[in-house]
Each structure stands twice: as C-alpha cells, then as structure tokens.
Short mmCIF file of C-alpha atoms in Angstrom, two decimals:
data_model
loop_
_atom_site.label_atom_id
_atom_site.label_comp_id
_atom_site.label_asym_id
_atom_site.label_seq_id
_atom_site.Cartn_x
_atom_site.Cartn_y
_atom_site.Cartn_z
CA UNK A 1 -3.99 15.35 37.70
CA UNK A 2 -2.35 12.73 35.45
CA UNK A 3 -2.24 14.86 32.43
CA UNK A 4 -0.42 17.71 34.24
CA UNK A 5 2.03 15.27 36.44
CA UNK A 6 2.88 13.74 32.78
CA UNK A 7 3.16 17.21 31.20
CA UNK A 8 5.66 18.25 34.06
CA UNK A 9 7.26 15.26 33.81
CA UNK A 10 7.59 15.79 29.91
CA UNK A 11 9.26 18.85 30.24
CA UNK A 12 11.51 18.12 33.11
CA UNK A 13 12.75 15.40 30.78
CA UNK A 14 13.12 17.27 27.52
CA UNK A 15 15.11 19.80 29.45
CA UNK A 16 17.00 16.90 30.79
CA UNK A 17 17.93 15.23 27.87
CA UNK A 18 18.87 18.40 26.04
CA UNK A 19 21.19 19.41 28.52
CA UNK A 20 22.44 15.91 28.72
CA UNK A 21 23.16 15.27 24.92
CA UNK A 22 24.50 18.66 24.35
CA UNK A 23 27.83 17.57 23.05
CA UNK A 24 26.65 15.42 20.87
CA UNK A 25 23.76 16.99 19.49
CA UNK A 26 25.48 19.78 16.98
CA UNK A 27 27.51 16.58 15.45
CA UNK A 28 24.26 14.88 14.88
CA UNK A 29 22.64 18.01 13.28
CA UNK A 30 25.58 18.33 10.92
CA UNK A 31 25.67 14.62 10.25
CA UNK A 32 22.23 15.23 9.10
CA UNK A 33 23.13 18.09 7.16
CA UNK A 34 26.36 15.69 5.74
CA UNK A 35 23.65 12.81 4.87
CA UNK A 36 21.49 14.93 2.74
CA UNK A 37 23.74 17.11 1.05
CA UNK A 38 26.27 14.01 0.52
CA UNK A 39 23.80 12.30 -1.26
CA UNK A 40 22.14 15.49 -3.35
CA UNK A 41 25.70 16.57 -4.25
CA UNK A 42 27.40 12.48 -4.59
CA UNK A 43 24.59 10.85 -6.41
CA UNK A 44 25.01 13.73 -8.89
CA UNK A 45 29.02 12.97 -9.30
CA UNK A 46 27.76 9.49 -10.17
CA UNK A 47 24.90 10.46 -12.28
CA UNK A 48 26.27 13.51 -14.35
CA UNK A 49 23.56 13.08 -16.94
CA UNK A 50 20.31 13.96 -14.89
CA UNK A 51 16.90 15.06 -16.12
CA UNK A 52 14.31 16.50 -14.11
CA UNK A 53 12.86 13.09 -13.03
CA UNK A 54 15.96 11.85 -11.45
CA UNK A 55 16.42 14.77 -10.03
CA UNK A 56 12.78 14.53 -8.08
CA UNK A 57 13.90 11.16 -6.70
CA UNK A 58 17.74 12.71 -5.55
CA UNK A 59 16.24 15.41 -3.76
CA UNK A 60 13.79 14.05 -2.17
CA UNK A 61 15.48 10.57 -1.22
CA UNK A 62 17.87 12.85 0.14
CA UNK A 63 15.94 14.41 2.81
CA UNK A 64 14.09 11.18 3.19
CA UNK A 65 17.56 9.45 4.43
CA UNK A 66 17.83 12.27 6.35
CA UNK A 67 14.44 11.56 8.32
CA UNK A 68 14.96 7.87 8.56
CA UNK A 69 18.74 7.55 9.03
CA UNK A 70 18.26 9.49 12.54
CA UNK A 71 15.59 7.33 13.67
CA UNK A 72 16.24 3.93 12.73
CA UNK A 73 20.18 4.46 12.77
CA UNK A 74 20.98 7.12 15.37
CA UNK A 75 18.68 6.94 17.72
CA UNK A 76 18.91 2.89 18.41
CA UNK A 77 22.71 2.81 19.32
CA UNK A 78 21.84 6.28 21.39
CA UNK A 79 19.66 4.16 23.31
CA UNK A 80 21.95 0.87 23.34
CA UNK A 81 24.44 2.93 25.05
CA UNK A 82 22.31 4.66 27.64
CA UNK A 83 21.20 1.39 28.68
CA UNK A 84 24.83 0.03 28.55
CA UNK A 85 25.87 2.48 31.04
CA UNK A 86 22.76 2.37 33.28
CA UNK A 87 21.66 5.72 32.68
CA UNK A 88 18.50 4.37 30.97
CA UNK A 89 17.67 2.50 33.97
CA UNK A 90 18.15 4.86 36.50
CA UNK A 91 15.51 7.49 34.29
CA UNK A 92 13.21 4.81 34.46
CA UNK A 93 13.79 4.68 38.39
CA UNK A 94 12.44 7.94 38.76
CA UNK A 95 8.71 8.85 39.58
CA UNK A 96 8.02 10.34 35.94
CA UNK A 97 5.70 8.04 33.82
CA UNK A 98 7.86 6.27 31.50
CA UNK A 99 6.18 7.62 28.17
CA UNK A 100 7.53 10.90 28.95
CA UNK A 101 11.19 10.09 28.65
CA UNK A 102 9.98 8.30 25.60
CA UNK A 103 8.79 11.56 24.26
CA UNK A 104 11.14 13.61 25.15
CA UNK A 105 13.50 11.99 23.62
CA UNK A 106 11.38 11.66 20.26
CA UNK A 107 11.09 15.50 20.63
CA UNK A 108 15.02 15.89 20.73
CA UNK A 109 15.21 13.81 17.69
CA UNK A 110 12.79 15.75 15.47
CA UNK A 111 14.84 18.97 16.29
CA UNK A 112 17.99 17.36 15.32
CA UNK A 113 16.97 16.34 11.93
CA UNK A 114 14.33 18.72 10.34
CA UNK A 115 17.46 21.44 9.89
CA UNK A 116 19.25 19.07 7.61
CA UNK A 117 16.03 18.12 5.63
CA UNK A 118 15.48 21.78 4.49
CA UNK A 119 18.68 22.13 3.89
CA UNK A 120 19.30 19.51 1.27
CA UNK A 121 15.52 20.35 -0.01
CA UNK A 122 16.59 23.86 -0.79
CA UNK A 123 20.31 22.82 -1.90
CA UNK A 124 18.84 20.00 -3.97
CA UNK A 125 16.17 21.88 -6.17
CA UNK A 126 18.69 25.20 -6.72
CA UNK A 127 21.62 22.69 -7.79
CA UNK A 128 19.22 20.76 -9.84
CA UNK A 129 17.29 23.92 -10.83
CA UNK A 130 14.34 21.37 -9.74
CA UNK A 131 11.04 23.00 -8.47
CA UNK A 132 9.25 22.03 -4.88
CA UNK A 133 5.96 22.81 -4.19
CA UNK A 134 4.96 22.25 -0.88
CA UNK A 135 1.68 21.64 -0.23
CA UNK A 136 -0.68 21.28 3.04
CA UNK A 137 0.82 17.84 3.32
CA UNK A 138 4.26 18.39 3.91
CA UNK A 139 4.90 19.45 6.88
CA UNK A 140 2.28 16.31 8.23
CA UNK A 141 4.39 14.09 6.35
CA UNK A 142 7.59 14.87 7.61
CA UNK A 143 7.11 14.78 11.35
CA UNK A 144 4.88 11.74 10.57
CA UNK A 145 7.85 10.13 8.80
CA UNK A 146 9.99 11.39 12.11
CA UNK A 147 8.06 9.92 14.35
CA UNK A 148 7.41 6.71 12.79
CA UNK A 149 11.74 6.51 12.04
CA UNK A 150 12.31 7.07 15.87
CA UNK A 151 9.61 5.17 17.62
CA UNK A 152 10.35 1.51 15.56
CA UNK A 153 14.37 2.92 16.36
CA UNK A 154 14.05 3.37 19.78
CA UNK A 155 11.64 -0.22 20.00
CA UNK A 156 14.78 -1.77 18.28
CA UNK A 157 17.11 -0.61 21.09
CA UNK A 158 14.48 -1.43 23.71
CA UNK A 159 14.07 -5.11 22.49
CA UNK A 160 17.34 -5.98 21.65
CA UNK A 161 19.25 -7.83 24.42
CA UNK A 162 22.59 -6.93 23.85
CA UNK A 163 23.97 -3.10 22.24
CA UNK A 164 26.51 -5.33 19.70
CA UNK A 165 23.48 -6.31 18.17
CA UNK A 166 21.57 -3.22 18.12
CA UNK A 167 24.93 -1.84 16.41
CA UNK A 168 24.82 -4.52 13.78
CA UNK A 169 21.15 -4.12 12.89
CA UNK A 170 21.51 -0.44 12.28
CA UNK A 171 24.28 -1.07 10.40
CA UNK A 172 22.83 -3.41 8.11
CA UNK A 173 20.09 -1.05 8.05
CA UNK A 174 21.76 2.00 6.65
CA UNK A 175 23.39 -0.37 4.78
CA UNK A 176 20.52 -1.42 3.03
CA UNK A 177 18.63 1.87 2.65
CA UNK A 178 21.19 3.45 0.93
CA UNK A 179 21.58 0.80 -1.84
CA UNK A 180 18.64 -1.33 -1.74
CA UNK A 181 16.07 0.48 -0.82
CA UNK A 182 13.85 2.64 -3.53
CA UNK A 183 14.26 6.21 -2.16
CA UNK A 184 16.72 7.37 -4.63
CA UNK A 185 15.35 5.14 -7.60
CA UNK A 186 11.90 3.84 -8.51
CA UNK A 187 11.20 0.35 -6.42
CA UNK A 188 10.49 -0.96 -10.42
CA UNK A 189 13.82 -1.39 -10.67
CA UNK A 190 14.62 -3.76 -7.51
CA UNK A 191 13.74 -7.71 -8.21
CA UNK A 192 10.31 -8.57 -7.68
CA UNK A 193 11.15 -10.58 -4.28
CA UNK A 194 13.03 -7.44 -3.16
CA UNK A 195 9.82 -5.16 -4.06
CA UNK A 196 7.75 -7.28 -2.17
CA UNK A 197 9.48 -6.80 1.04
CA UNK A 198 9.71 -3.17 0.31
CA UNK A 199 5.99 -3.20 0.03
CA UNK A 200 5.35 -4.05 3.80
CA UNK A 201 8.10 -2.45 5.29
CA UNK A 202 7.60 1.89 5.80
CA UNK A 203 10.91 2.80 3.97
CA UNK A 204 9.77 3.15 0.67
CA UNK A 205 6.89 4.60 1.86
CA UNK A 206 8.47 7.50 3.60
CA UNK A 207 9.83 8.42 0.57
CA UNK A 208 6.58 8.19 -1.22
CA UNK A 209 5.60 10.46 1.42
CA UNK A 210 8.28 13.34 1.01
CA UNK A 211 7.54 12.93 -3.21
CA UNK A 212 4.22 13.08 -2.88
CA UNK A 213 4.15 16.16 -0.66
CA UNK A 214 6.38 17.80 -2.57
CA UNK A 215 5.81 16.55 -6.48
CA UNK A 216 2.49 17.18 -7.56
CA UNK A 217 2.98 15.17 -10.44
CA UNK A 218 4.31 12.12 -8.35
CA UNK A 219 1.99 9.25 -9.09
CA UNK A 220 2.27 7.21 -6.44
CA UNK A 221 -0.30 7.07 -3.41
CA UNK A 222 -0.13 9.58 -1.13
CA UNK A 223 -2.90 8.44 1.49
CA UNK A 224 -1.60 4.75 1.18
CA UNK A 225 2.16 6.14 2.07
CA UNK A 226 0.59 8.08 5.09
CA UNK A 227 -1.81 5.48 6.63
CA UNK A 228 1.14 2.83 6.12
CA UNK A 229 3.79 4.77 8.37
CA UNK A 230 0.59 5.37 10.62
CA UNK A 231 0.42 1.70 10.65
CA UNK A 232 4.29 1.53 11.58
CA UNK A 233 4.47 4.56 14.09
CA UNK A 234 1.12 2.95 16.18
CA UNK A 235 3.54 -0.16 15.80
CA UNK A 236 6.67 1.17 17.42
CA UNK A 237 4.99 2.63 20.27
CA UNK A 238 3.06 0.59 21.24
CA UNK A 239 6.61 -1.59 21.69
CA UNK A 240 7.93 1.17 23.54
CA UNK A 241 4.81 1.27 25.50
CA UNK A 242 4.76 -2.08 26.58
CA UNK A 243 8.56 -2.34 27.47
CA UNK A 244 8.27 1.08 29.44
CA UNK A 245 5.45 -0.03 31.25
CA UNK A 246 6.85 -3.81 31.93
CA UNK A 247 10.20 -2.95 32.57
CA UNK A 248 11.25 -2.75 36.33
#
C-alpha cells in the first residue's frame, strides 16, 4: 500500500515538476552543453600544446563539471527560490510523502545533464583525436556521480536559512571547482593542505570516477572513487530525509 501510494505520488510529482520547470529546463540543458564544451574547447585555447594525457584529464573533467556543476550549483539556488516563493512549502503541504518530491526532482536533474555529458565526451575525444572506452562502469558511475551532485545540492538549499547564502555558497563552489579543484589537472599539483581537503571531499573523486570508467590506463582507484561518492550520496539524503520528514 505504501510502496504504490509513494510510486503514484512519484509520478504525479515528476510530471509536476516537468511541466512546472519547462521554461527553464532547455536553458539548463544547453548550459550544460555550454559547461562542457566551454571547457573541452577553452582549456584547449589556453593549452595549445596538448598530448594525449592532458587531453584524458580535459575531456573527462569536462563532463565531470558537467555532472557536478548541475547538482551542487544549479540545483541549490533552484531550490532556494522555490522555497523563497513558498512553492516548496505548499508541495510539502500536500498528502504525497515528502521523498517523492525529493526524487522527482533528482530525476529531472539527471535528464537535464546526461545530454551535455555525451556531448562534450564525444566532442572532446574527436577534437582531441583522444580514444574512450567505456566500460561496464560507466554508465554506474555517472548517475552515481548525479545523484551524489544533487542530493548534497539540494541538502545545501534545504539547510541553509536564508537563499543569499545558498547563492554565495554555490558560487564559491563553482568558483572553486573550476580552478582549484583536480578535475582538469592531477590533485599532485595542488599544495599538500589543499590535497588533503580534496581527499575527503567527493569532487575529485567524481572525476576519478568518469577517468576511471572511461581510461583504462587511469591509475587511480576506481572502487575507492565509487564507495566514496556512495559515502557522500547516503550523506545527502539522509539530510534531505531528515529535513523532509521534520519539516512542517
């Protein structure tokens, strides 16, 4: 009885929601597309000297700021601004378990972004003439890396008080995955205080995830990536859960 009042509930909500952030959604699919092609095709403007190792990290740092930008960027002032205008709240009101909007709205997400992931894959390896080989992994790793982006996103716009500060944190966020974080570059290069963090947050491991997916040869550990952002994506739910279920 639960299962199929939460299942109706689900897709009630995901039809909802689509319908409801159907103006926006094409602009977020092509910002997507913009973010991963910007930084396949501008990195290499920067970097006109690039062997095939550089070219690994380009292409696949540039789908993985394509998987994380949505989640921890996107979907956090989406949030802040449904619960600025009380729209948030009065879902919530409704007799639908909580959990499903939650859902829902992580399905949304995962449609908008996987487009613009394949996309600057496939752009990335023909401009670079740089091979992909996807293995069984992939496709695990991506919507893992998806869902662990969007649930500690939306558990940032849950817990924050105010949406000025949920608009700073992102900020500072894309701010610092873009320059400081290793996705495009080996974390070897950042200063050792700087690696450290890196090591506990699930950044560098999502894009440990996407290279070792993709690059056989990548040495880095592929299980260790995965049960990390495991780690983070129990994490972020189980925020969301607790807010949902607290929140009147």
């Amino acid at each position: 009885m639960f299962a199929r009042k939460w299942t109706k509930g689900y897709l009630l909500l995901l039809r909802w929601q689509a319908l409801r952030m159907k103006p926006a959604l094409p602009f977020v699919v092509i910002a997507q597309f913009f973010t991963g092609l910007g930084t396949v095709i501008g990195f290499g403007y920067i970097m006109p000297e690039i062997d095939s190792v550089t070219a690994g990290f380009l292409v696949t740092g540039a789908a993985t700021l394509s998987l994380t930008t949505l989640g921890l960027v996107l979907v956090p002032q989406f949030v802040a601004a449904a619960k600025a205008e009380g729209s948030f709240d009065y879902m919530w009101s409704l007799p639908i378990p909580r959990m499903a909007y939650l859902a829902a709205d992580l399905t949304i997400w995962m449609a908008a972004t996987l487009p613009g992931v394949i996309v600057a894959l496939v752009v990335g390896s023909m401009k670079y003439d740089f091979a992909l080989q996807f293995n069984p992994w992939a496709i695990p790793a991506l919507l893992l890396i998806v869902l662990t982006a969007t649930s500690v996103g939306q558990a940032i716009a849950l817990v924050s008080p105010k949406p000025e500060l949920v608009n700073v944190l992102t900020n500072l966020i894309i701010f610092g995955m873009f320059l400081f974080s290793p996705i495009n570059f080996p974390i070897g290069r950042l200063p050792n205080w700087l690696a450290s963090i890196h090591r506990v947050l699930p950044v560098k491991y999502a894009a440990d995830a996407v290279r070792g997916s993709l690059i056989p040869e990548y040495t880095d550990d592929l299980p260790l990536a995965l049960m990390v952002l495991a780690f983070w994506c129990v994490l972020g739910l189980a925020t969301n859960y607790v807010v949902a279920t607290r929140r009147r």
